[in-house]
Short mmCIF file of C-alpha atoms and ligand atoms in Angstrom, two decimals:
data_model
loop_
_atom_site.label_atom_id
_atom_site.label_comp_id
_atom_site.label_asym_id
_atom_site.label_seq_id
_atom_site.Cartn_x
_atom_site.Cartn_y
_atom_site.Cartn_z
CA UNK Y 1 -0.04 0.41 -0.41
CA UNK Y 2 1.22 3.20 -1.00
CA UNK Y 3 1.83 5.67 1.73
CA UNK Y 4 1.68 9.68 2.09
CA UNK Y 5 2.90 11.90 5.01
CA UNK Y 6 0.53 13.67 6.76
CA UNK Y 7 0.15 16.06 10.07
CA UNK Y 8 -2.78 14.86 12.58
CA UNK Y 9 -3.47 14.17 16.27
CA UNK Y 10 -3.88 10.75 17.83
CA UNK Y 11 -5.59 12.41 21.33
CA UNK Y 12 -7.36 15.67 21.40
CA UNK Y 13 -5.28 18.74 23.32
CA UNK Y 14 -2.58 21.53 22.90
CA UNK Y 15 -0.68 22.03 19.36
CA UNK Y 16 1.75 19.90 20.78
CA UNK Y 17 -0.21 16.40 19.98
CA UNK Y 18 0.21 17.40 16.40
CA UNK Y 19 2.28 14.57 15.10
CA UNK Y 20 3.85 13.67 11.52
CA UNK Y 21 1.64 10.44 10.52
CA UNK Y 22 2.37 8.35 7.62
CA UNK Y 23 -1.29 7.30 6.01
CA UNK Y 24 -2.34 5.43 2.65
CA UNK Y 25 -2.93 7.73 0.18
CA UNK Y 26 -6.33 8.00 -0.23
CA UNK Y 27 -8.05 6.03 -3.05
CA UNK Y 28 -10.39 7.79 -5.42
CA UNK Y 29 -14.11 6.77 -5.60
CA UNK Y 30 -16.20 7.37 -8.94
CA UNK Y 31 -17.31 10.36 -8.52
CA UNK Y 32 -13.62 11.58 -7.01
CA UNK Y 33 -11.40 13.69 -7.44
CA UNK Y 34 -7.86 12.96 -5.73
CA UNK Y 35 -5.82 16.29 -5.75
CA UNK Y 36 -1.98 16.56 -4.81
CA UNK Y 37 -1.91 18.96 -2.27
CA UNK Y 38 0.29 22.03 -2.62
CA UNK Y 39 -0.67 23.64 0.20
CA UNK Y 40 -3.44 24.30 2.95
CA UNK Y 41 -5.20 26.67 4.49
CA UNK Y 42 -5.47 27.28 8.60
CA UNK Y 43 -9.07 27.64 9.96
CA UNK Y 44 -10.02 28.36 13.78
CA UNK Y 45 -12.21 25.51 13.18
CA UNK Y 46 -8.34 22.90 13.48
CA UNK Y 47 -7.37 24.34 16.68
CA UNK Y 48 -10.42 24.08 17.92
CA UNK Y 49 -11.13 20.66 16.31
CA UNK Y 50 -7.35 19.99 18.00
CA UNK Y 51 -8.56 21.03 21.22
CA UNK Y 52 -10.89 19.08 21.91
CA UNK Y 53 -13.86 21.84 22.07
CA UNK Y 54 -16.06 20.31 19.74
CA UNK Y 55 -15.52 16.53 21.09
CA UNK Y 56 -19.43 16.63 22.53
CA UNK Y 57 -20.70 17.31 19.26
CA UNK Y 58 -18.46 16.08 16.52
CA UNK Y 59 -17.46 12.11 16.88
CA UNK Y 60 -13.79 12.66 14.96
CA UNK Y 61 -11.99 9.35 13.42
CA UNK Y 62 -8.38 9.00 14.84
CA UNK Y 63 -5.92 9.66 13.84
CA UNK Y 64 -7.46 12.51 12.51
CA UNK Y 65 -6.20 15.19 9.76
CA UNK Y 66 -7.27 18.64 10.29
CA UNK Y 67 -7.23 20.81 7.08
CA UNK Y 68 -10.73 21.91 5.47
CA UNK Y 69 -8.65 23.90 2.20
CA UNK Y 70 -6.23 22.86 -0.11
CA UNK Y 71 -5.28 23.88 -3.38
CA UNK Y 72 -3.35 21.42 -5.55
CA UNK Y 73 -3.29 19.93 -8.72
CA UNK Y 74 -5.75 16.49 -9.90
CA UNK Y 75 -3.16 13.36 -9.61
CA UNK Y 76 -6.35 11.31 -10.93
CA UNK Y 77 -10.35 11.30 -11.26
CA UNK Y 78 -12.65 8.43 -10.60
CA UNK Y 79 -14.35 7.25 -14.03
CA UNK Y 80 -17.96 9.23 -13.06
CA UNK Y 81 -15.80 12.61 -12.86
CA UNK Y 82 -16.31 15.37 -15.50
CA UNK Y 83 -14.91 18.24 -14.93
CA UNK Y 84 -11.50 17.68 -14.07
CA UNK Y 85 -7.64 16.21 -15.85
CA UNK Y 86 -5.16 15.42 -14.08
CA UNK Y 87 -3.12 18.30 -13.59
CA UNK Y 88 -5.32 20.94 -13.37
CA UNK Y 89 -4.93 23.20 -10.89
CA UNK Y 90 -7.69 23.04 -8.72
CA UNK Y 91 -8.45 24.46 -4.77
CA UNK Y 92 -10.87 22.96 -2.84
CA UNK Y 93 -13.16 23.05 0.07
CA UNK Y 94 -13.12 20.18 2.28
CA UNK Y 95 -16.11 19.51 5.01
CA UNK Y 96 -14.83 20.11 8.33
CA UNK Y 97 -16.17 16.67 10.20
CA UNK Y 98 -13.43 14.71 7.30
CA UNK Y 99 -10.84 17.48 7.42
CA UNK Y 100 -7.94 15.94 5.82
CA UNK Y 101 -5.96 19.08 4.16
CA UNK Y 102 -2.63 18.21 6.49
CA UNK Y 103 -1.41 15.68 3.59
CA UNK Y 104 0.19 14.67 0.88
CA UNK Y 105 -3.01 14.05 -1.19
CA UNK Y 106 -6.93 14.43 -0.46
CA UNK Y 107 -9.54 13.26 -2.22
CA UNK Y 108 -12.52 15.13 -2.67
CA UNK Y 109 -16.17 14.79 -4.26
CA UNK Y 110 -15.79 16.48 -8.04
CA UNK Y 111 -18.91 18.90 -6.34
CA UNK Y 112 -17.28 20.73 -3.97
CA UNK Y 113 -14.03 21.47 -6.10
CA UNK Y 114 -13.41 24.20 -8.32
CA UNK Y 115 -9.88 24.93 -11.12
CA UNK Y 116 -7.69 27.47 -9.12
CA UNK Y 117 -7.51 31.30 -9.80
CA UNK Y 118 -5.26 31.57 -12.35
CA UNK Y 119 -3.97 35.18 -11.76
CA UNK Y 120 -1.90 33.68 -8.36
CA UNK Y 121 0.18 30.82 -6.52
CA UNK Y 122 -1.71 27.43 -5.04
CA UNK Y 123 -0.19 28.32 -2.43
CA UNK Y 124 -2.19 31.36 -1.75
CA UNK Y 125 -5.13 30.23 -3.29
CA UNK Y 126 -5.37 27.84 -0.40
CA UNK Y 127 -6.20 30.64 1.99
CA UNK Y 128 -8.98 31.52 -0.03
CA UNK Y 129 -11.83 28.08 0.14
CA UNK Y 130 -13.59 27.92 3.80
CA UNK Y 131 -13.31 32.12 4.95
CA UNK Y 132 -13.57 32.85 1.08
CA UNK Y 133 -16.86 30.39 0.92
CA UNK Y 134 -18.21 31.46 4.64
CA UNK Y 135 -18.00 35.62 3.18
CA UNK Y 136 -19.43 34.69 0.35
CA UNK Y 137 -22.86 32.44 1.39
CA UNK Y 138 -23.19 35.44 4.39
CA UNK Y 139 -23.54 38.00 2.21
CA UNK Y 140 -24.64 36.64 -1.08
CA UNK Y 141 -27.73 34.18 1.12
CA UNK Y 142 -27.59 34.93 4.17
CA UNK Y 143 -28.11 38.57 4.87
CA UNK Y 144 -29.18 39.24 0.68
CA UNK Y 145 -26.55 41.69 -0.15
CA UNK Y 146 -27.88 44.01 -2.65
CA UNK Y 147 -25.86 47.30 -4.65
CA UNK Y 148 -25.68 50.18 -2.61
CA UNK Y 149 -26.34 49.21 0.57
CA UNK Y 150 -24.34 49.76 3.59
CA UNK Y 151 -22.71 46.85 5.28
CA UNK Y 152 -20.29 46.96 8.46
CA UNK Y 153 -18.17 44.18 8.92
CA UNK Y 154 -17.50 43.60 12.32
CA UNK Y 155 -13.86 41.95 12.51
CA UNK Y 156 -12.32 42.85 9.05
CA UNK Y 157 -8.78 41.85 8.89
CA UNK Y 158 -9.53 38.62 9.54
CA UNK Y 159 -9.60 35.80 7.38
CA UNK Y 160 -13.32 35.54 6.76
CA UNK Y 161 -13.42 39.63 7.73
CA UNK Y 162 -10.57 40.20 4.88
CA UNK Y 163 -12.77 38.54 2.51
CA UNK Y 164 -16.04 39.58 2.85
CA UNK Y 165 -15.05 43.63 3.08
CA UNK Y 166 -13.31 42.97 -0.79
CA UNK Y 167 -16.64 41.01 -2.24
CA UNK Y 168 -18.77 43.61 -0.18
CA UNK Y 169 -17.12 46.37 -2.77
CA UNK Y 170 -17.35 43.41 -6.00
CA UNK Y 171 -21.23 43.54 -5.12
CA UNK Y 172 -21.09 47.12 -5.14
CA UNK Y 173 -21.91 47.74 -0.97
CA UNK Y 174 -20.93 50.85 1.06
CA UNK Y 175 -18.50 49.10 3.21
CA UNK Y 176 -17.42 50.02 6.45
CA UNK Y 177 -14.26 48.28 8.69
CA UNK Y 178 -14.45 47.34 12.05
CA UNK Y 179 -10.94 46.41 13.51
CA UNK Y 180 -8.28 47.00 16.02
CA UNK Y 181 -6.19 50.19 15.58
CA UNK Y 182 -3.03 48.76 14.10
CA UNK Y 183 -5.06 46.87 11.08
CA UNK Y 184 -6.88 50.18 9.83
CA UNK Y 185 -4.62 50.69 6.99
CA UNK Y 186 -4.85 47.19 5.68
CA UNK Y 187 -8.72 47.46 5.38
CA UNK Y 188 -8.64 50.45 3.56
CA UNK Y 189 -6.35 49.03 1.13
CA UNK Y 190 -8.83 46.32 0.97
CA UNK Y 191 -10.65 48.63 0.15
CA UNK Y 192 -13.03 49.73 2.92
CA UNK Y 193 -15.13 53.08 2.07
CA UNK Y 194 -14.80 53.68 5.80
CA UNK Y 195 -12.59 52.11 8.67
CA UNK Y 196 -13.87 51.99 12.78
CA UNK Y 197 -11.46 51.11 14.97
CA UNK Y 198 -13.64 49.15 17.58
CA UNK Y 199 -11.05 49.75 20.45
CA UNK Y 200 -11.63 53.18 20.69
CA UNK Y 201 -15.67 53.50 18.86
CA UNK Y 202 -18.52 51.67 20.27
CA UNK Y 203 -19.27 49.84 16.60
CA UNK Y 204 -23.20 50.09 18.32
CA UNK Y 205 -23.45 54.18 17.24
CA UNK Y 206 -23.54 54.22 14.02
CA UNK Y 207 -23.39 57.83 12.28
CA UNK Y 208 -25.98 55.85 9.73
CA UNK Y 209 -27.69 52.88 10.44
CA UNK Y 210 -26.31 49.98 8.82
CA UNK Y 211 -28.53 47.63 5.72
CA UNK Y 212 -26.16 44.43 7.14
CA UNK Y 213 -23.67 43.97 10.11
CA UNK Y 214 -21.76 41.17 9.16
CA UNK Y 215 -19.78 40.04 12.50
CA UNK Y 216 -17.08 37.93 11.66
CA UNK Y 217 -16.06 37.67 14.87
CA UNK Y 218 -18.93 36.51 17.49
CA UNK Y 219 -19.11 38.69 20.08
CA UNK Y 220 -21.56 41.03 19.04
CA UNK Y 221 -24.41 40.90 20.75
CA UNK Y 222 -27.62 41.20 18.00
CA UNK Y 223 -30.04 43.30 20.69
CA UNK Y 224 -26.86 45.73 21.24
CA UNK Y 225 -26.81 46.06 17.30
CA UNK Y 226 -30.73 46.91 16.54
CA UNK Y 227 -29.99 50.82 17.24
CA UNK Y 228 -27.21 50.59 14.64
CA UNK Y 229 -29.91 48.77 12.40
CA UNK Y 230 -31.61 50.72 9.60
CA UNK Y 231 -35.14 49.45 8.98
CA UNK Y 232 -35.16 45.98 7.65
CA UNK Y 233 -31.32 45.68 8.95
CA UNK Y 234 -29.74 42.08 8.79
CA UNK Y 235 -27.55 41.16 11.48
CA UNK Y 236 -25.10 38.05 10.04
CA UNK Y 237 -23.39 35.99 12.37
CA UNK Y 238 -20.65 33.27 12.02
CA UNK Y 239 -22.25 31.73 15.28
CA UNK Y 240 -23.65 28.88 13.44
CA UNK Y 241 -26.59 28.35 16.38
CA UNK Y 242 -27.24 31.66 17.21
CA UNK Y 243 -30.49 32.20 15.18
CA UNK Y 244 -31.99 29.18 17.04
CA UNK Y 245 -30.29 30.33 20.18
CA UNK Y 246 -32.26 33.41 20.31
CA UNK Y 247 -35.03 34.17 23.08
CA UNK Y 248 -38.34 34.39 21.41
CA UNK Y 249 -38.90 37.41 23.44
CA UNK Y 250 -36.06 39.25 21.51
CA UNK Y 251 -39.20 39.76 18.84
CA UNK Y 252 -40.66 43.00 19.66
CA UNK Y 253 -37.74 44.48 19.95
CA UNK Y 254 -36.28 43.85 16.71
CA UNK Y 255 -38.86 46.24 14.02
CA UNK Y 256 -38.39 43.66 10.80
CA UNK Y 257 -34.72 43.47 11.73
CA UNK Y 258 -32.98 39.93 10.98
CA UNK Y 259 -30.61 37.88 12.70
CA UNK Y 260 -29.18 35.08 10.60
CA UNK Y 261 -27.24 32.66 11.59
CA UNK Y 262 -24.52 30.57 9.21
CA UNK Y 263 -22.72 27.69 8.37
CA UNK Y 264 -20.25 27.65 5.45
CA UNK Y 265 -20.92 24.34 2.55
CA UNK Y 266 -18.67 22.95 0.17
CA UNK Y 267 -19.04 24.38 -2.85
CA UNK Y 268 -17.60 23.98 -6.31
CA UNK Y 269 -19.93 26.70 -7.80
CA UNK Y 270 -19.35 29.36 -5.54
CA UNK Y 271 -15.30 28.97 -5.22
CA UNK Y 272 -15.38 29.12 -9.10
CA UNK Y 273 -17.33 32.42 -8.69
CA UNK Y 274 -14.53 33.19 -6.33
CA UNK Y 275 -11.97 32.24 -8.54
CA UNK Y 276 -13.45 34.71 -10.74
CA UNK Y 277 -13.74 37.67 -8.87
CA UNK Y 278 -9.63 36.79 -8.35
CA UNK Y 279 -8.97 36.44 -11.85
CA UNK Y 280 -10.54 39.81 -12.51
CA UNK Y 281 -8.41 41.86 -9.95
CA UNK Y 282 -11.70 42.29 -7.29
CA UNK Y 283 -10.48 39.98 -5.01
CA UNK Y 284 -6.87 38.69 -3.57
CA UNK Y 285 -6.26 36.39 -0.32
CA UNK Y 286 -4.53 38.47 2.13
CA UNK Y 287 -1.95 35.96 3.45
CA UNK Y 288 -0.64 36.71 6.97
CA UNK Y 289 1.90 33.95 7.56
CA UNK Y 290 3.16 30.56 5.38
CA UNK Y 291 4.67 27.46 7.65
CA UNK Y 292 5.92 24.18 6.21
CA UNK Y 293 3.57 21.29 7.27
CA UNK Y 294 5.74 20.32 9.75
CA UNK Y 295 5.49 23.66 11.43
CA UNK Y 296 1.84 23.54 11.69
CA UNK Y 297 1.22 23.35 15.32
CA UNK Y 298 3.31 27.19 15.72
CA UNK Y 299 0.19 27.91 13.13
CA UNK Y 300 -1.89 26.82 15.28
CA UNK Y 301 -0.68 28.58 18.21
CA UNK Y 302 -0.54 31.64 15.68
CA UNK Y 303 -4.16 31.42 14.65
CA UNK Y 304 -5.51 30.53 18.43
CA UNK Y 305 -3.93 33.69 19.52
CA UNK Y 306 -7.04 35.56 17.84
CA UNK Y 307 -4.67 38.44 15.63
CA UNK Y 308 -4.18 36.70 12.49
CA UNK Y 309 -4.34 39.10 9.73
CA UNK Y 310 -5.98 37.21 6.84
CA UNK Y 311 -5.10 33.90 6.13
CA UNK Y 312 -2.59 31.15 8.11
CA UNK Y 313 -1.03 28.58 4.90
CA UNK Y 314 0.79 26.05 5.54
CA UNK Y 315 3.58 25.13 2.53
CA UNK Y 316 2.81 20.99 1.79
CA UNK Y 317 4.95 21.20 -1.44
CA UNK Y 318 7.32 23.99 -2.31
CA UNK Y 319 7.11 23.35 -6.00
CA UNK Y 320 3.97 23.15 -6.28
CA UNK Y 321 2.62 26.17 -3.95
CA UNK Y 322 4.49 28.06 -6.59
CA UNK Y 323 4.93 31.09 -3.79
CA UNK Y 324 9.17 31.85 -5.08
CA UNK Y 325 9.55 33.11 -1.86
CA UNK Y 326 7.80 36.15 -1.94
CA UNK Y 327 6.74 37.48 1.88
CA UNK Y 328 3.15 37.61 2.88
CA UNK Y 329 1.08 40.71 3.69
CA UNK Y 330 4.29 42.58 1.48
CA UNK Y 331 3.35 40.84 -1.55
CA UNK Y 332 0.42 41.19 -1.07
CA UNK Y 333 0.14 45.24 -0.20
CA UNK Y 334 2.83 45.64 -3.29
CA UNK Y 335 0.00 44.36 -5.61
CA UNK Y 336 -0.01 47.51 -7.34
CA UNK Y 337 -2.14 45.77 -10.57
CA UNK Y 338 -4.79 44.88 -7.40
CA UNK Y 339 -7.70 47.86 -7.32
CA UNK Y 340 -11.00 48.50 -7.02
N1 NAP P 401 -20.33 29.17 10.75
C1 NAP P 401 -19.26 28.97 9.97
O1 NAP P 401 -19.75 28.53 9.10
C2 NAP P 401 -17.84 29.54 10.24
C3 NAP P 401 -17.17 29.62 9.30
C4 NAP P 401 -15.45 30.49 8.98
C5 NAP P 401 -15.66 30.48 10.52
N2 NAP P 401 -16.36 30.76 11.27
C6 NAP P 401 -15.54 31.28 12.94
O2 NAP P 401 -15.85 32.51 12.32
C7 NAP P 401 -14.74 33.93 13.22
C8 NAP P 401 -13.79 34.34 12.46
O3 NAP P 401 -12.45 33.36 11.30
P1 NAP P 401 -11.76 33.89 10.81
O4 NAP P 401 -11.39 32.56 10.16
O5 NAP P 401 -12.18 35.32 10.64
O6 NAP P 401 -10.43 33.74 11.93
P2 NAP P 401 -9.46 34.98 12.51
O7 NAP P 401 -8.82 35.11 10.74
O8 NAP P 401 -8.67 34.13 12.89
O9 NAP P 401 -9.59 36.21 13.24
C9 NAP P 401 -9.07 37.02 13.44
C10 NAP P 401 -8.99 38.75 13.59
O10 NAP P 401 -10.09 38.25 14.43
C11 NAP P 401 -10.08 39.69 14.50
N3 NAP P 401 -10.46 39.55 16.42
C12 NAP P 401 -9.82 39.32 17.45
N4 NAP P 401 -11.26 39.39 18.58
C13 NAP P 401 -11.69 40.14 18.35
C14 NAP P 401 -12.41 40.93 19.12
N5 NAP P 401 -13.17 40.50 20.50
N6 NAP P 401 -13.27 42.21 18.48
C15 NAP P 401 -13.02 42.07 16.81
N7 NAP P 401 -12.51 41.52 16.14
C16 NAP P 401 -11.63 40.66 16.98
C17 NAP P 401 -8.83 40.19 14.81
O11 NAP P 401 -8.48 41.28 14.58
P3 NAP P 401 -7.47 42.76 15.62
O12 NAP P 401 -6.55 41.94 15.92
O13 NAP P 401 -7.60 44.12 14.39
O14 NAP P 401 -8.44 42.63 16.57
C18 NAP P 401 -7.96 39.56 14.06
O15 NAP P 401 -7.90 39.96 13.35
C19 NAP P 401 -14.25 32.13 13.93
O16 NAP P 401 -14.30 31.73 15.72
C20 NAP P 401 -14.40 31.27 12.97
O17 NAP P 401 -14.50 29.82 13.54
C21 NAP P 401 -17.96 29.85 11.66
#
């Protein structure tokens, strides 16, 4: 049996439980695409799964290989696959419960895969799927963002927030980006029309009401934000349970304002839409730092600080990742071709 290298954990615990694993190369199911991984994105869910936070609601098969985001090259396809060929550059979001991205190969259902953007390296494309899909599905589907609407993105410098600012601009919104003071310039670079330092000003006191508030951090309260929302305003939260948990009595105070939860879904067609924006120069992953796969524990510690600016990426195959030693955020900021 052919094996591959991967990084995962055999027991729940701190970052140190991550270890190098040698695992069988995944088989290719009939409707599956096997991908040789260039790089894998890191998301907060990865270290939350590792530290056992979800163990009572999600039963993981141990050893577990985290990783919902991958970019790479198609290595093999199942007989029912129609849209991809070996050698295609692709990216995908893997379901969080299955993970598997911190590995040399993954096998993914064709529906979850899209051709990777052509204008960026695979090493950077790996930062797109989960956070990019979260932002897209929150704004387009949950909030139904319309041209010209006023949007507040809370946590605008994070993985989800940095995509939300850019996607909202691409959809024609007026975007206010809330972040801590050190990231104000960064979110301006992302295209925000207005910026707000949440350490100095209350985000609940809007000069002009917002049509949509997108809380990408899960610390705002819908009740507290009601005053900042205009008529029929929508509050969207990354907390997937908040809509169900919201107390019924709150409806009396809502004045038609709505609370929406989001649980991101893998989607090859949505990823293709993100590729389109990226190749049109309207969207770019903001990569804070890249780590070799062997340093996944350091990347988890970084993500768990809550201070990442954009995405963290694990480079699995240096050559395929195609990054040519360019620095992460600095390279992003110097992209003069990138304009809004
Ligand atoms: N429901 C879903 O389907 C779904 C999908 C994706 C993500 N999520 C969840 O969404 C959250 C964000 O994910 P992410 O990938 O964007 O995380 P992330 O990249 O780690 O977010 C980091 C950002 O959060 C900001 N931040 C941290 N604490 C803050 C606070 N108290 N107030 C305001 N901003 C704060 C930081 O900005 P400053 O340093 O400037 O404060 C930093 O830029 C996570 O909890 C994740 O699990 C849920």
